[in-house]
PDB file of C-alpha atoms in Angstrom:
ATOM      1  CA  UNK A  28       3.875 -13.376 -20.545  1.00 78.00           C
ATOM      2  CA  UNK A  29       4.471 -11.326 -23.695  1.00 84.00           C
ATOM      3  CA  UNK A  30       5.615  -7.719 -23.687  1.00 88.00           C
ATOM      4  CA  UNK A  31       2.282  -6.645 -25.171  1.00 91.00           C
ATOM      5  CA  UNK A  32       0.387  -8.345 -22.332  1.00 91.00           C
ATOM      6  CA  UNK A  33       2.586  -6.639 -19.741  1.00 93.00           C
ATOM      7  CA  UNK A  34       1.906  -3.268 -21.383  1.00 93.00           C
ATOM      8  CA  UNK A  35      -1.820  -4.040 -21.285  1.00 94.00           C
ATOM      9  CA  UNK A  36      -1.591  -4.740 -17.541  1.00 94.00           C
ATOM     10  CA  UNK A  37       0.369  -1.503 -17.079  1.00 95.00           C
ATOM     11  CA  UNK A  38      -2.430   0.404 -18.834  1.00 94.00           C
ATOM     12  CA  UNK A  39      -4.952  -1.435 -16.657  1.00 95.00           C
ATOM     13  CA  UNK A  40      -3.008  -0.247 -13.611  1.00 94.00           C
ATOM     14  CA  UNK A  41      -3.115   3.299 -14.934  1.00 92.00           C
ATOM     15  CA  UNK A  42      -6.890   3.139 -15.350  1.00 92.00           C
ATOM     16  CA  UNK A  43      -7.466   1.511 -11.961  1.00 93.00           C
ATOM     17  CA  UNK A  44      -5.162   3.989 -10.226  1.00 91.00           C
ATOM     18  CA  UNK A  45      -7.598   6.852 -10.765  1.00 87.00           C
ATOM     19  CA  UNK A  46     -10.368   4.857  -9.101  1.00 88.00           C
ATOM     20  CA  UNK A  47      -8.062   4.029  -6.165  1.00 91.00           C
ATOM     21  CA  UNK A  48      -7.149   7.694  -5.725  1.00 87.00           C
ATOM     22  CA  UNK A  49     -10.819   8.638  -5.794  1.00 84.00           C
ATOM     23  CA  UNK A  50     -11.410   6.196  -2.924  1.00 88.00           C
ATOM     24  CA  UNK A  51      -8.387   7.317  -0.905  1.00 87.00           C
ATOM     25  CA  UNK A  52      -9.227  10.995  -1.226  1.00 83.00           C
ATOM     26  CA  UNK A  53     -12.457  10.478   0.724  1.00 83.00           C
ATOM     27  CA  UNK A  54     -10.376  10.262   3.915  1.00 80.00           C
ATOM     28  CA  UNK A  55      -8.183  13.242   3.041  1.00 74.00           C
ATOM     29  CA  UNK A  56      -9.134  16.039   5.445  1.00 68.00           C
ATOM     30  CA  UNK A  57      -6.670  18.436   3.824  1.00 61.00           C
ATOM     31  CA  UNK A  58      -9.056  19.143   0.984  1.00 57.00           C
ATOM     32  CA  UNK A  59     -10.997  21.689   3.001  1.00 46.00           C
ATOM     33  CA  UNK A  60     -12.504  23.249  -0.106  1.00 42.00           C
ATOM     34  CA  UNK A  61     -13.591  19.818  -1.392  1.00 43.00           C
ATOM     35  CA  UNK A  62     -11.608  20.742  -4.467  1.00 41.00           C
ATOM     36  CA  UNK A  63      -8.745  18.271  -5.083  1.00 44.00           C
ATOM     37  CA  UNK A  64      -5.493  20.077  -5.987  1.00 44.00           C
ATOM     38  CA  UNK A  65      -4.363  19.580  -9.591  1.00 43.00           C
ATOM     39  CA  UNK A  66      -7.205  17.150 -10.263  1.00 44.00           C
ATOM     40  CA  UNK A  67      -9.746  19.924  -9.651  1.00 43.00           C
ATOM     41  CA  UNK A  68     -12.111  20.917 -12.394  1.00 38.00           C
ATOM     42  CA  UNK A  69     -14.413  23.960 -12.230  1.00 39.00           C
ATOM     43  CA  UNK A  70     -16.961  22.477  -9.837  1.00 39.00           C
ATOM     44  CA  UNK A  71     -16.193  22.703  -6.124  1.00 38.00           C
ATOM     45  CA  UNK A  72     -16.754  18.991  -5.596  1.00 44.00           C
ATOM     46  CA  UNK A  73     -14.526  15.964  -5.261  1.00 48.00           C
ATOM     47  CA  UNK A  74     -13.824  14.079  -8.434  1.00 46.00           C
ATOM     48  CA  UNK A  75     -15.244  10.571  -8.464  1.00 47.00           C
ATOM     49  CA  UNK A  76     -12.633   9.325 -10.914  1.00 47.00           C
ATOM     50  CA  UNK A  77      -9.387  10.866 -12.054  1.00 48.00           C
ATOM     51  CA  UNK A  78      -5.933   9.823 -13.089  1.00 50.00           C
ATOM     52  CA  UNK A  79      -2.727  10.905 -14.752  1.00 51.00           C
ATOM     53  CA  UNK A  80      -4.397  11.991 -17.986  1.00 51.00           C
ATOM     54  CA  UNK A  81      -6.519  14.723 -16.323  1.00 52.00           C
ATOM     55  CA  UNK A  82      -3.424  15.694 -14.338  1.00 50.00           C
ATOM     56  CA  UNK A  83      -1.345  16.156 -17.494  1.00 49.00           C
ATOM     57  CA  UNK A  84      -4.175  18.043 -19.183  1.00 48.00           C
ATOM     58  CA  UNK A  85      -4.447  20.481 -16.259  1.00 47.00           C
ATOM     59  CA  UNK A  86      -0.687  21.057 -16.189  1.00 43.00           C
ATOM     60  CA  UNK A  87      -0.508  21.634 -19.946  1.00 45.00           C
ATOM     61  CA  UNK A  88      -3.467  24.007 -19.946  1.00 47.00           C
ATOM     62  CA  UNK A  89      -2.130  25.953 -16.977  1.00 44.00           C
ATOM     63  CA  UNK A  90      -3.662  26.018 -13.508  1.00 40.00           C
ATOM     64  CA  UNK A  91      -3.831  28.541 -10.704  1.00 42.00           C
ATOM     65  CA  UNK A  92      -0.712  27.660  -8.729  1.00 42.00           C
ATOM     66  CA  UNK A  93      -1.907  29.612  -5.688  1.00 39.00           C
ATOM     67  CA  UNK A  94      -4.683  27.061  -5.122  1.00 46.00           C
ATOM     68  CA  UNK A  95      -2.378  24.037  -5.245  1.00 43.00           C
ATOM     69  CA  UNK A  96      -0.639  22.187  -2.432  1.00 49.00           C
ATOM     70  CA  UNK A  97       2.181  20.573  -4.459  1.00 49.00           C
ATOM     71  CA  UNK A  98       3.285  18.032  -1.858  1.00 51.00           C
ATOM     72  CA  UNK A  99      -0.249  16.737  -1.500  1.00 54.00           C
ATOM     73  CA  UNK A 100      -1.235  16.850  -5.148  1.00 60.00           C
ATOM     74  CA  UNK A 101       1.853  15.097  -6.440  1.00 75.00           C
ATOM     75  CA  UNK A 102       1.490  12.380  -3.823  1.00 79.00           C
ATOM     76  CA  UNK A 103      -1.623  11.101  -5.592  1.00 81.00           C
ATOM     77  CA  UNK A 104       0.028  11.368  -8.991  1.00 84.00           C
ATOM     78  CA  UNK A 105       3.029   9.411  -7.711  1.00 88.00           C
ATOM     79  CA  UNK A 106       0.702   6.799  -6.237  1.00 88.00           C
ATOM     80  CA  UNK A 107      -0.984   6.375  -9.597  1.00 89.00           C
ATOM     81  CA  UNK A 108       2.385   5.994 -11.322  1.00 92.00           C
ATOM     82  CA  UNK A 109       3.436   3.370  -8.758  1.00 94.00           C
ATOM     83  CA  UNK A 110       0.175   1.471  -9.292  1.00 95.00           C
ATOM     84  CA  UNK A 111       0.938   1.315 -13.007  1.00 95.00           C
ATOM     85  CA  UNK A 112       4.451   0.009 -12.323  1.00 95.00           C
ATOM     86  CA  UNK A 113       3.271  -2.526  -9.729  1.00 96.00           C
ATOM     87  CA  UNK A 114       0.618  -3.929 -12.070  1.00 96.00           C
ATOM     88  CA  UNK A 115       3.191  -4.339 -14.840  1.00 96.00           C
ATOM     89  CA  UNK A 116       5.709  -5.923 -12.447  1.00 96.00           C
ATOM     90  CA  UNK A 117       3.113  -8.357 -11.094  1.00 96.00           C
ATOM     91  CA  UNK A 118       2.168  -9.435 -14.619  1.00 95.00           C
ATOM     92  CA  UNK A 119       5.827  -9.857 -15.588  1.00 94.00           C
ATOM     93  CA  UNK A 120       6.720 -11.812 -12.437  1.00 94.00           C
ATOM     94  CA  UNK A 121       3.679 -14.074 -12.064  1.00 95.00           C
ATOM     95  CA  UNK A 122       2.474 -14.442 -15.632  1.00 92.00           C
ATOM     96  CA  UNK A 123      -0.810 -16.057 -16.604  1.00 92.00           C
ATOM     97  CA  UNK A 124      -1.406 -17.711 -13.264  1.00 94.00           C
ATOM     98  CA  UNK A 125      -4.566 -17.467 -11.114  1.00 94.00           C
ATOM     99  CA  UNK A 126      -2.359 -16.050  -8.343  1.00 96.00           C
ATOM    100  CA  UNK A 127      -2.088 -12.858 -10.397  1.00 96.00           C
ATOM    101  CA  UNK A 128      -5.672 -12.034  -9.382  1.00 96.00           C
ATOM    102  CA  UNK A 129      -4.731 -12.173  -5.689  1.00 96.00           C
ATOM    103  CA  UNK A 130      -1.659  -9.989  -6.183  1.00 97.00           C
ATOM    104  CA  UNK A 131      -3.416  -7.305  -8.222  1.00 97.00           C
ATOM    105  CA  UNK A 132      -6.211  -7.118  -5.657  1.00 97.00           C
ATOM    106  CA  UNK A 133      -3.605  -6.919  -2.871  1.00 97.00           C
ATOM    107  CA  UNK A 134      -1.817  -4.065  -4.648  1.00 97.00           C
ATOM    108  CA  UNK A 135      -5.066  -2.113  -4.978  1.00 96.00           C
ATOM    109  CA  UNK A 136      -5.783  -2.288  -1.238  1.00 96.00           C
ATOM    110  CA  UNK A 137      -2.204  -1.383  -0.325  1.00 96.00           C
ATOM    111  CA  UNK A 138      -2.208   1.643  -2.649  1.00 95.00           C
ATOM    112  CA  UNK A 139      -5.326   3.010  -0.949  1.00 94.00           C
ATOM    113  CA  UNK A 140      -4.085   2.536   2.616  1.00 94.00           C
ATOM    114  CA  UNK A 141      -0.692   4.060   1.817  1.00 94.00           C
ATOM    115  CA  UNK A 142      -2.410   7.211   0.534  1.00 92.00           C
ATOM    116  CA  UNK A 143      -4.787   7.503   3.487  1.00 91.00           C
ATOM    117  CA  UNK A 144      -2.040   6.842   6.027  1.00 90.00           C
ATOM    118  CA  UNK A 145       0.276   9.422   4.479  1.00 88.00           C
ATOM    119  CA  UNK A 146      -2.360  12.142   4.237  1.00 85.00           C
ATOM    120  CA  UNK A 147      -4.351  11.656   7.418  1.00 83.00           C
ATOM    121  CA  UNK A 148      -2.620   8.939   9.498  1.00 86.00           C
ATOM    122  CA  UNK A 149      -5.506   6.517   9.068  1.00 89.00           C
ATOM    123  CA  UNK A 150      -5.972   3.036   7.641  1.00 91.00           C
ATOM    124  CA  UNK A 151      -9.751   2.942   7.077  1.00 91.00           C
ATOM    125  CA  UNK A 152     -11.650   0.000   8.533  1.00 91.00           C
ATOM    126  CA  UNK A 153     -13.899  -0.071   5.460  1.00 92.00           C
ATOM    127  CA  UNK A 154     -10.945  -0.522   3.122  1.00 93.00           C
ATOM    128  CA  UNK A 155      -9.385  -3.228   5.298  1.00 93.00           C
ATOM    129  CA  UNK A 156     -12.745  -5.003   5.600  1.00 94.00           C
ATOM    130  CA  UNK A 157     -13.178  -5.038   1.818  1.00 94.00           C
ATOM    131  CA  UNK A 158      -9.617  -6.312   1.525  1.00 95.00           C
ATOM    132  CA  UNK A 159     -10.158  -9.132   4.012  1.00 95.00           C
ATOM    133  CA  UNK A 160     -13.469 -10.214   2.476  1.00 95.00           C
ATOM    134  CA  UNK A 161     -11.986 -10.081  -1.018  1.00 96.00           C
ATOM    135  CA  UNK A 162      -8.881 -12.005   0.055  1.00 96.00           C
ATOM    136  CA  UNK A 163     -10.991 -14.735   1.664  1.00 96.00           C
ATOM    137  CA  UNK A 164     -13.072 -15.029  -1.495  1.00 96.00           C
ATOM    138  CA  UNK A 165      -9.984 -15.238  -3.700  1.00 96.00           C
ATOM    139  CA  UNK A 166      -8.139 -17.692  -1.454  1.00 95.00           C
ATOM    140  CA  UNK A 167     -11.083 -20.103  -1.457  1.00 95.00           C
ATOM    141  CA  UNK A 168     -10.318 -20.700  -5.146  1.00 95.00           C
ATOM    142  CA  UNK A 169      -6.671 -19.633  -5.508  1.00 94.00           C
ATOM    143  CA  UNK A 170      -4.400 -20.968  -2.791  1.00 92.00           C
ATOM    144  CA  UNK A 171      -0.848 -22.158  -3.542  1.00 93.00           C
ATOM    145  CA  UNK A 172      -0.610 -23.031   0.166  1.00 94.00           C
ATOM    146  CA  UNK A 173      -3.131 -24.986   2.255  1.00 94.00           C
ATOM    147  CA  UNK A 174      -6.107 -22.860   3.285  1.00 93.00           C
ATOM    148  CA  UNK A 175      -5.306 -23.396   6.970  1.00 95.00           C
ATOM    149  CA  UNK A 176      -1.907 -21.805   6.424  1.00 95.00           C
ATOM    150  CA  UNK A 177      -3.500 -18.531   5.336  1.00 95.00           C
ATOM    151  CA  UNK A 178      -5.891 -18.546   8.289  1.00 94.00           C
ATOM    152  CA  UNK A 179      -3.054 -19.098  10.757  1.00 94.00           C
ATOM    153  CA  UNK A 180      -1.037 -16.377   9.023  1.00 94.00           C
ATOM    154  CA  UNK A 181      -3.865 -13.866   9.446  1.00 93.00           C
ATOM    155  CA  UNK A 182      -3.972 -14.511  13.191  1.00 92.00           C
ATOM    156  CA  UNK A 183      -0.198 -14.779  13.615  1.00 91.00           C
ATOM    157  CA  UNK A 184       0.602 -11.588  11.713  1.00 87.00           C
ATOM    158  CA  UNK A 185      -1.964  -9.382  13.415  1.00 87.00           C
ATOM    159  CA  UNK A 186      -1.277 -11.000  16.803  1.00 85.00           C
ATOM    160  CA  UNK A 187       2.466 -10.479  16.494  1.00 83.00           C
ATOM    161  CA  UNK A 188       2.019  -6.833  15.557  1.00 80.00           C
ATOM    162  CA  UNK A 189      -0.420  -6.355  18.436  1.00 79.00           C
ATOM    163  CA  UNK A 190       2.147  -7.818  20.837  1.00 81.00           C
ATOM    164  CA  UNK A 191       4.894  -5.595  19.439  1.00 76.00           C
ATOM    165  CA  UNK A 192       2.634  -2.563  19.808  1.00 71.00           C
ATOM    166  CA  UNK A 193       1.787  -3.412  23.410  1.00 76.00           C
ATOM    167  CA  UNK A 194       5.427  -3.906  24.379  1.00 74.00           C
ATOM    168  CA  UNK A 195       6.649  -0.749  22.643  1.00 66.00           C
ATOM    169  CA  UNK A 196       3.776   1.290  24.115  1.00 63.00           C
ATOM    170  CA  UNK A 197       4.677   0.023  27.597  1.00 66.00           C
ATOM    171  CA  UNK A 198       8.337   0.925  27.105  1.00 67.00           C
ATOM    172  CA  UNK A 199       7.777   4.340  25.509  1.00 59.00           C
ATOM    173  CA  UNK A 200       4.682   5.186  27.597  1.00 61.00           C
ATOM    174  CA  UNK A 201       2.681   6.159  24.516  1.00 60.00           C
ATOM    175  CA  UNK A 202       0.740   4.505  21.730  1.00 60.00           C
ATOM    176  CA  UNK A 203       3.138   3.344  19.032  1.00 56.00           C
ATOM    177  CA  UNK A 204       0.971   1.101  16.867  1.00 62.00           C
ATOM    178  CA  UNK A 205      -2.370   2.018  15.345  1.00 65.00           C
ATOM    179  CA  UNK A 206      -5.294  -0.367  15.243  1.00 75.00           C
ATOM    180  CA  UNK A 207      -5.419  -0.038  11.462  1.00 80.00           C
ATOM    181  CA  UNK A 208      -1.892  -1.428  11.144  1.00 81.00           C
ATOM    182  CA  UNK A 209      -2.848  -4.477  13.213  1.00 86.00           C
ATOM    183  CA  UNK A 210      -6.056  -5.113  11.248  1.00 89.00           C
ATOM    184  CA  UNK A 211      -4.176  -4.725   7.978  1.00 92.00           C
ATOM    185  CA  UNK A 212      -2.045  -7.729   8.891  1.00 93.00           C
ATOM    186  CA  UNK A 213      -5.129  -9.934   8.799  1.00 93.00           C
ATOM    187  CA  UNK A 214      -5.295  -9.163   5.076  1.00 95.00           C
ATOM    188  CA  UNK A 215      -1.544  -9.595   4.641  1.00 95.00           C
ATOM    189  CA  UNK A 216      -1.648 -12.990   6.311  1.00 94.00           C
ATOM    190  CA  UNK A 217      -4.458 -14.122   4.009  1.00 95.00           C
ATOM    191  CA  UNK A 218      -2.363 -13.218   0.973  1.00 96.00           C
ATOM    192  CA  UNK A 219       1.150 -14.242   2.037  1.00 95.00           C
ATOM    193  CA  UNK A 220       0.843 -17.283   4.286  1.00 93.00           C
ATOM    194  CA  UNK A 221       2.557 -17.844   7.645  1.00 93.00           C
ATOM    195  CA  UNK A 222       6.244 -17.936   6.768  1.00 92.00           C
ATOM    196  CA  UNK A 223       6.295 -14.925   4.462  1.00 94.00           C
ATOM    197  CA  UNK A 224       3.916 -12.904   6.675  1.00 94.00           C
ATOM    198  CA  UNK A 225       6.318 -13.137   9.613  1.00 92.00           C
ATOM    199  CA  UNK A 226       9.179 -12.110   7.343  1.00 94.00           C
ATOM    200  CA  UNK A 227       7.130  -9.124   6.143  1.00 94.00           C
ATOM    201  CA  UNK A 228       6.864  -7.950   9.761  1.00 91.00           C
ATOM    202  CA  UNK A 229      10.633  -7.906  10.010  1.00 91.00           C
ATOM    203  CA  UNK A 230      11.038  -6.140   6.663  1.00 94.00           C
ATOM    204  CA  UNK A 231       8.388  -3.546   7.508  1.00 92.00           C
ATOM    205  CA  UNK A 232      10.147  -2.792  10.798  1.00 88.00           C
ATOM    206  CA  UNK A 233      13.511  -2.586   9.038  1.00 92.00           C
ATOM    207  CA  UNK A 234      12.165  -0.265   6.332  1.00 92.00           C
ATOM    208  CA  UNK A 235      10.439   1.827   9.001  1.00 87.00           C
ATOM    209  CA  UNK A 236      13.649   2.160  10.984  1.00 87.00           C
ATOM    210  CA  UNK A 237      15.667   3.169   7.932  1.00 90.00           C
ATOM    211  CA  UNK A 238      12.957   5.548   6.743  1.00 87.00           C
ATOM    212  CA  UNK A 239      12.542   7.127  10.169  1.00 81.00           C
ATOM    213  CA  UNK A 240      16.274   7.728  10.540  1.00 84.00           C
ATOM    214  CA  UNK A 241      16.429   9.221   7.047  1.00 84.00           C
ATOM    215  CA  UNK A 242      13.482  11.545   7.723  1.00 80.00           C
ATOM    216  CA  UNK A 243      14.978  12.750  10.993  1.00 76.00           C
ATOM    217  CA  UNK A 244      18.458  13.168   9.488  1.00 78.00           C
ATOM    218  CA  UNK A 245      17.141  15.279   6.616  1.00 75.00           C
ATOM    219  CA  UNK A 246      14.840  17.314   8.833  1.00 69.00           C
ATOM    220  CA  UNK A 247      11.786  16.168   6.892  1.00 62.00           C
ATOM    221  CA  UNK A 248      10.184  14.914  10.105  1.00 59.00           C
ATOM    222  CA  UNK A 249      10.312  16.411  13.590  1.00 58.00           C
ATOM    223  CA  UNK A 250      11.444  14.313  16.540  1.00 59.00           C
ATOM    224  CA  UNK A 251       8.634  12.877  18.648  1.00 56.00           C
ATOM    225  CA  UNK A 252       6.058  13.119  15.844  1.00 66.00           C
ATOM    226  CA  UNK A 253       4.376   9.893  14.786  1.00 71.00           C
ATOM    227  CA  UNK A 254       5.513   8.472  11.464  1.00 77.00           C
ATOM    228  CA  UNK A 255       2.903   6.656   9.324  1.00 85.00           C
ATOM    229  CA  UNK A 256       3.745   2.946   9.373  1.00 86.00           C
ATOM    230  CA  UNK A 257       1.349   1.925   6.596  1.00 89.00           C
ATOM    231  CA  UNK A 258       3.750   2.643   3.707  1.00 92.00           C
ATOM    232  CA  UNK A 259       6.470   0.567   5.351  1.00 93.00           C
ATOM    233  CA  UNK A 260       4.032  -2.287   5.963  1.00 94.00           C
ATOM    234  CA  UNK A 261       3.036  -2.175   2.288  1.00 95.00           C
ATOM    235  CA  UNK A 262       6.679  -2.157   1.153  1.00 95.00           C
ATOM    236  CA  UNK A 263       7.565  -4.990   3.521  1.00 95.00           C
ATOM    237  CA  UNK A 264       4.566  -7.070   2.436  1.00 95.00           C
ATOM    238  CA  UNK A 265       5.287  -6.714  -1.278  1.00 96.00           C
ATOM    239  CA  UNK A 266       9.014  -7.338  -0.819  1.00 96.00           C
ATOM    240  CA  UNK A 267       8.266 -10.432   1.239  1.00 95.00           C
ATOM    241  CA  UNK A 268       5.734 -11.685  -1.318  1.00 95.00           C
ATOM    242  CA  UNK A 269       8.133 -11.465  -4.249  1.00 95.00           C
ATOM    243  CA  UNK A 270      11.458 -12.302  -2.619  1.00 95.00           C
ATOM    244  CA  UNK A 271      10.554 -13.695   0.803  1.00 91.00           C
ATOM    245  CA  UNK A 272      11.048 -17.379   0.097  1.00 89.00           C
ATOM    246  CA  UNK A 273      14.418 -16.684  -1.508  1.00 90.00           C
ATOM    247  CA  UNK A 274      15.528 -14.613   1.492  1.00 91.00           C
ATOM    248  CA  UNK A 275      14.413 -17.306   3.921  1.00 89.00           C
ATOM    249  CA  UNK A 276      16.213 -20.037   1.975  1.00 87.00           C
ATOM    250  CA  UNK A 277      19.372 -17.896   1.837  1.00 86.00           C
ATOM    251  CA  UNK A 278      19.245 -17.286   5.590  1.00 84.00           C
ATOM    252  CA  UNK A 279      18.705 -20.975   6.349  1.00 83.00           C
ATOM    253  CA  UNK A 280      21.625 -21.862   4.102  1.00 82.00           C
ATOM    254  CA  UNK A 281      23.872 -19.612   6.183  1.00 80.00           C
ATOM    255  CA  UNK A 282      22.791 -21.429   9.349  1.00 77.00           C
ATOM    256  CA  UNK A 283      23.617 -24.793   7.797  1.00 70.00           C
ATOM    257  CA  UNK A 284      27.305 -24.005   7.504  1.00 65.00           C
TER     258      UNK A 284
END
């Protein structure tokens, strides 16, 4: 794929990112005034669409800093930047293949659930349902693996996470895995296939462990407080999608010695 095409996909990601933020913000209970920080215009209503351009305009024109929650406002801006980067990376990595449609759709769903999980510890059923239905529709026409593989992956991924949640809840005597995380793995299985889905579980757990230790060590998160797992699931799923087969082959090569 040419550099110009990649730039076009990056701009597409930038445009789509505002729409994704507008969806995610509907589950953000922190906007008590219904006036999104930084993105807010004069009306006391939620913006239906917004993106980095309105953000830059508001910063350049000067905004009332007393009405802004920086950590919350910049989280959406960062999410929109990451969407732009992920779209460009997907175009660069996959090129003009039908599979690009599946990956871009997958990125969109993951961006939304990461935002909602970070802000309000929720992975909305509506978003997951749209993701699952969309993934099924895409996989009926675009499926590098046999269709049965994706179906088994959806059951195996969500079932494995459910089992892990049940065991950890029994050991720790408290709920450790949200239902949204488990349902999300139905979507992940439909996109990744069996082998890579199981690897994504391992990577998500590894990223979660590293992230949790880092948050506790820096004092950014208090001990005993639940840490959103959605972002780590998203990171593990994307890492597994792009590099999973290579990691599996490398691991199997070590066992062959």
